[in-house]
Short mmCIF file of C-alpha atoms in Angstrom, two decimals:
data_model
loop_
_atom_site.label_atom_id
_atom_site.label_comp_id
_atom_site.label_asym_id
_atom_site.label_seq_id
_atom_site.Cartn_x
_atom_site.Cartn_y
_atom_site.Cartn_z
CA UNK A 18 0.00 0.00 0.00
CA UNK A 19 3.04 2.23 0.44
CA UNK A 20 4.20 2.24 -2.79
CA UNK A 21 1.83 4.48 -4.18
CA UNK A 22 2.56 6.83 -2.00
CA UNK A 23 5.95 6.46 -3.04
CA UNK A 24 5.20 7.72 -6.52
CA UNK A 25 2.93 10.85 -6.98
CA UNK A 26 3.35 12.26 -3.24
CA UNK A 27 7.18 11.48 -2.34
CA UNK A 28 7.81 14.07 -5.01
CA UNK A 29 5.23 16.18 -3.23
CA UNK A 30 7.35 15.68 0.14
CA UNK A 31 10.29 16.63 -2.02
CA UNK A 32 9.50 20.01 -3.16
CA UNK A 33 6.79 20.72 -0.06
CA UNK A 34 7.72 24.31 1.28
CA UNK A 35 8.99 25.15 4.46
CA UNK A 36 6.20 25.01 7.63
CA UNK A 37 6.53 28.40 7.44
CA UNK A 38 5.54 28.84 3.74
CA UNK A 39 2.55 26.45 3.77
CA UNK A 40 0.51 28.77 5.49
CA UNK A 41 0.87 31.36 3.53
CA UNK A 42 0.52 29.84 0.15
CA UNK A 43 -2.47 27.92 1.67
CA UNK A 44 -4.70 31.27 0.34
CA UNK A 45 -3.32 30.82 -2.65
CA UNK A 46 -3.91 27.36 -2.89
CA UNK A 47 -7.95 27.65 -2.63
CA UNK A 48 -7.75 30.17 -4.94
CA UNK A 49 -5.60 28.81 -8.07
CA UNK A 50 -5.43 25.07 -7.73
CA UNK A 51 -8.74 24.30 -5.37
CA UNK A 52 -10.30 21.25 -7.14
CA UNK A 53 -14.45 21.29 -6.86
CA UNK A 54 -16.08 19.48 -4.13
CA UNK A 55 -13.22 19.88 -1.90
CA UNK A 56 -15.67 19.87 1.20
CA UNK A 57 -17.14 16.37 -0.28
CA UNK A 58 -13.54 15.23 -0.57
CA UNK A 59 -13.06 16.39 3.05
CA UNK A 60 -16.02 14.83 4.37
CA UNK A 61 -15.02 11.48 2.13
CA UNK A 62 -11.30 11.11 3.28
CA UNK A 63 -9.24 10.84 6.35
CA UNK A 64 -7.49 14.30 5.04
CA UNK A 65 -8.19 17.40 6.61
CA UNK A 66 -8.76 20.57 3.84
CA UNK A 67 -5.27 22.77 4.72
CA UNK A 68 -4.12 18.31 3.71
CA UNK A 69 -5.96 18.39 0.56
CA UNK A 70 -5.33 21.41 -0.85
CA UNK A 71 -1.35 20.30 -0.61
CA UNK A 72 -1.65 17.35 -1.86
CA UNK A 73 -4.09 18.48 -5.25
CA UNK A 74 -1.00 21.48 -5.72
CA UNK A 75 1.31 18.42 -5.23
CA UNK A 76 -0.62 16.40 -8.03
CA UNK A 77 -1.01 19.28 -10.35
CA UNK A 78 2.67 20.03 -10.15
CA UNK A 79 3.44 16.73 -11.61
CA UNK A 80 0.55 16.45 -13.95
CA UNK A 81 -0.89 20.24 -15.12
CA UNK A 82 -3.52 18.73 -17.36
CA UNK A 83 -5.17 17.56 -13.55
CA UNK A 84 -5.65 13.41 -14.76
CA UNK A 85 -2.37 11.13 -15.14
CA UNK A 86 -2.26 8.53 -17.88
CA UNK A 87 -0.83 5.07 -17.26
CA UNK A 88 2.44 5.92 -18.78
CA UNK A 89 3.09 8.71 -17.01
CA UNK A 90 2.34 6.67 -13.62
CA UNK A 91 4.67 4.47 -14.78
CA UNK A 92 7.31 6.76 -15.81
CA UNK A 93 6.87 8.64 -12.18
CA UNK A 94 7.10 5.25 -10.40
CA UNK A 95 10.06 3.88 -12.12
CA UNK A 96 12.16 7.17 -10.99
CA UNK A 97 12.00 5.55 -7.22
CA UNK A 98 12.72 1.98 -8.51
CA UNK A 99 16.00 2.29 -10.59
CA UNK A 100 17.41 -0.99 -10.16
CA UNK A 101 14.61 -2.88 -11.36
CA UNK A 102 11.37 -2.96 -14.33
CA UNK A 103 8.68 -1.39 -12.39
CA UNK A 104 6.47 -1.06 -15.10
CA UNK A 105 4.46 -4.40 -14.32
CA UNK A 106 4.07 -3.54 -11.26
CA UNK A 107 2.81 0.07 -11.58
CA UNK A 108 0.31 -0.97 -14.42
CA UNK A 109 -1.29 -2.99 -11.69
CA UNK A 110 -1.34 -0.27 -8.99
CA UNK A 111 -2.80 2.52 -11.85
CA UNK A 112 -5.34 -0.16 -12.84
CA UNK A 113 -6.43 0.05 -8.89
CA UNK A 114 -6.17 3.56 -8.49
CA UNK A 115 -8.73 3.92 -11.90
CA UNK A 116 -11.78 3.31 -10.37
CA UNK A 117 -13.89 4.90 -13.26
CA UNK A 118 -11.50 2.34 -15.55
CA UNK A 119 -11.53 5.05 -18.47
CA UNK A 120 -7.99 4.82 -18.45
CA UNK A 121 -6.95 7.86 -16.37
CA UNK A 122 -6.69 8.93 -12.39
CA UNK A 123 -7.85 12.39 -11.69
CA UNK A 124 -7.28 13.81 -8.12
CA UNK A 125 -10.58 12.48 -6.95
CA UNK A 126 -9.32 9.08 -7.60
CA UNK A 127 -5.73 9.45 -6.17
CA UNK A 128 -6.48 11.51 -2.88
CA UNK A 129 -9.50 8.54 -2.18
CA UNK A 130 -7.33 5.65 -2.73
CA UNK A 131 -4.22 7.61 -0.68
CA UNK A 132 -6.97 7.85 2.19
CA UNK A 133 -7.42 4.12 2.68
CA UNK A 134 -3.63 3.01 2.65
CA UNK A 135 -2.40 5.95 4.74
CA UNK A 136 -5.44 6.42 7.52
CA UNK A 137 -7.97 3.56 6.69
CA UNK A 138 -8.83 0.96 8.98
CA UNK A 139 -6.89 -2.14 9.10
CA UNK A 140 -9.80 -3.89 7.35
CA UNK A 141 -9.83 -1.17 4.33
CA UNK A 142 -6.91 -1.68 3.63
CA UNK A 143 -6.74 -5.73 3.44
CA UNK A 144 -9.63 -5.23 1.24
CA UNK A 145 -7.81 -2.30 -0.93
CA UNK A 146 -4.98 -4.89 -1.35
CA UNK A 147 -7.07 -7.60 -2.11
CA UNK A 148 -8.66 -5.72 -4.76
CA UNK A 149 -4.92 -4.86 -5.98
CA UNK A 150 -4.62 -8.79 -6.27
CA UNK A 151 -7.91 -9.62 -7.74
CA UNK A 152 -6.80 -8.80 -11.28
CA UNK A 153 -9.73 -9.69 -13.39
CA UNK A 154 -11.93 -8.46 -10.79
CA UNK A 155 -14.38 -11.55 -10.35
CA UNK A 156 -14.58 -10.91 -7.04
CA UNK A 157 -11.49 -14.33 -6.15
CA UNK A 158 -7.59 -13.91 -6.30
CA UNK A 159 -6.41 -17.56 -8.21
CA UNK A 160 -2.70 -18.56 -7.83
CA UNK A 161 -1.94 -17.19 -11.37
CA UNK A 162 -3.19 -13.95 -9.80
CA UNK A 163 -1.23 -13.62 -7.25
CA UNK A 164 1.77 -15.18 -9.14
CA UNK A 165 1.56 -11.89 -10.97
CA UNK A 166 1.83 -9.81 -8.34
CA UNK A 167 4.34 -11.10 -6.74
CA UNK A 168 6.46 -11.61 -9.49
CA UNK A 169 5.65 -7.95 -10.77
CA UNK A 170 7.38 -6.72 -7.01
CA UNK A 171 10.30 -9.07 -8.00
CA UNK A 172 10.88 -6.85 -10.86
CA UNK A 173 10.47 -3.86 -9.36
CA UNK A 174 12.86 -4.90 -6.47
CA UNK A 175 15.51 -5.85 -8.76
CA UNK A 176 19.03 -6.53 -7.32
CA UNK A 177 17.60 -5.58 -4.05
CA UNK A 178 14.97 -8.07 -3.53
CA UNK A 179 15.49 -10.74 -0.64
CA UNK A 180 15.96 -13.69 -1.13
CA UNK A 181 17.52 -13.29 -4.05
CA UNK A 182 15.14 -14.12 -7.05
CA UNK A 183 14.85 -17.17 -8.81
CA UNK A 184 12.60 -18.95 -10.85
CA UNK A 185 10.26 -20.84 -8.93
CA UNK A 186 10.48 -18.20 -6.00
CA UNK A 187 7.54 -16.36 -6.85
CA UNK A 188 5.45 -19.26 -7.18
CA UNK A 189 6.81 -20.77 -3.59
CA UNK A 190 5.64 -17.71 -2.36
CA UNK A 191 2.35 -18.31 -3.93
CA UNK A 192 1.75 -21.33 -2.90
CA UNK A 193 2.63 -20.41 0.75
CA UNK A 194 -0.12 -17.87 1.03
CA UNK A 195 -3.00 -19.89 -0.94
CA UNK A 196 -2.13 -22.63 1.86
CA UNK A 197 -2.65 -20.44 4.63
CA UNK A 198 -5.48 -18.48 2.83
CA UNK A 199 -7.64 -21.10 1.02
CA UNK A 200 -9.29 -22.46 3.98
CA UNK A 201 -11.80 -24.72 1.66
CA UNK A 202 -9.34 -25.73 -0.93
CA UNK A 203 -11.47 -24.50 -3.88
CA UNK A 204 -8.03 -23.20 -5.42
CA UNK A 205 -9.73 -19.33 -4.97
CA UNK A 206 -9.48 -17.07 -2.33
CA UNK A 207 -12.62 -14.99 -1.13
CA UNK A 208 -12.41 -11.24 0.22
CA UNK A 209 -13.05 -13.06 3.78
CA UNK A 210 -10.72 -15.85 3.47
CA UNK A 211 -7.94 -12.62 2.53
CA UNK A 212 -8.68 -10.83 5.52
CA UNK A 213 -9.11 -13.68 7.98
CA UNK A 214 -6.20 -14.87 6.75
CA UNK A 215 -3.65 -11.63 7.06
CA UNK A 216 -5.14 -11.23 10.45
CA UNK A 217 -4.68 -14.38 12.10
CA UNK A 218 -1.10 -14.64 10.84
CA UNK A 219 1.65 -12.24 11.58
CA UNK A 220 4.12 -13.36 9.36
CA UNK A 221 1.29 -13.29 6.62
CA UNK A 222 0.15 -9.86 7.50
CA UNK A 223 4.03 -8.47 7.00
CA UNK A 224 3.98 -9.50 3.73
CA UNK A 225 1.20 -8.16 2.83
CA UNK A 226 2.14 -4.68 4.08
CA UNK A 227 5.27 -5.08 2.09
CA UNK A 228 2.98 -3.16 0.03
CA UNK A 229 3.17 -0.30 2.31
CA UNK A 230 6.75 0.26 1.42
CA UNK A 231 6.61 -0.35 -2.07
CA UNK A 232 3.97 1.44 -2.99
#
């Protein structure tokens, strides 16, 4: 779940004014780059409006037009994986972040999904990543799935990912979590059997939040 936040708003964090500055260019803010139904958004989100108002300036600093395309997500998200093809991986994350599915994420879209994996409930955001798994969104992750996202993270990772990648590690790791996960052996895994699942097990539940640092 952290890796998106790693993309659009780390650059925010990067170029965020002093404390001093915010304030005053928090006028300015409402006035130039306030997007409509910023109240709505407020009462939506886990973001307070002085929060908002930084992060839409943040998000129309790196995309003017106000909606980002998938290659420019992925050309944003590969700047903070260098050592790896993060492409794969960032396709999937855009594809959850594009609720509407017309092929672009306006602020709307970005500042609601940022909500749920920095200040949802634990719950909203097992069910946020289980929607990042369920691919063809039938509602069940299957092993090939899941495969694919964990071998998209193996990309992205690179030299850097531990253990040390090879070919059958992905699917290990796969098979692992359907064991653990797929309580009636159907070879699916529900939205309940997910959560259950992450929260019963520890170990399971750090992997899962691997997401959080990734993302």
């Amino acid at each position: 779940m952290g890796a998106v936040v790693g993309t659009l708003t780390m650059q925010t964090k990067q170029r965020r004014p002093s404390r001093d500055k915010i304030d005053d260019e928090l006028e300015m803010t409402m006035v130039c780059h306030r997007p409509e139904g910023l109240d709505q958004l407020e009462a939506q989100t886990n973001f307070t409006k002085p929060e908002l108002q930084i992060l839409y300036r943040g998000f129309k600093n790196e995309c003017p037009s106000g909606v980002v395309n998938e290659e420019t997500f992925k050309h944003i998200y590969a700047q903070f994986f260098p050592h790896g093809d993060a492409s794969m991986y960032a396709h999937y994350l855009f594809n959850a972040f594009d609720t509407t599915k017309n092929g672009s994420i306006k602020f709307r879209d970005f500042v609601m999904g940022l909500s749920t994996l920095l200040r949802g409930t634990l719950r909203e955001k097992l069910e946020w990543t289980f929607h990042l798994y369920d691919i063809n969104r039938d509602g069940y992750i299957n092993r090939e799935e899941m495969t694919e996202i964990v071998r998209a993270i193996y990309d992205m990772m690179g030299k850097y990912t531990y253990p040390a990648l090879k070919g059958d590690v992905p699917q290990q790791h796969v098979d692992a979590f359907f064991q653990k996960m797929d309580k009636n052996k159907d070879g699916v895994v529900t939205l309940d059997e997910f959560i259950i699942a992450c929260q019963e097990d520890e170990t399971m539940m750090r992997s899962m939040q691997l997401f959080e640092n990734v993302m």
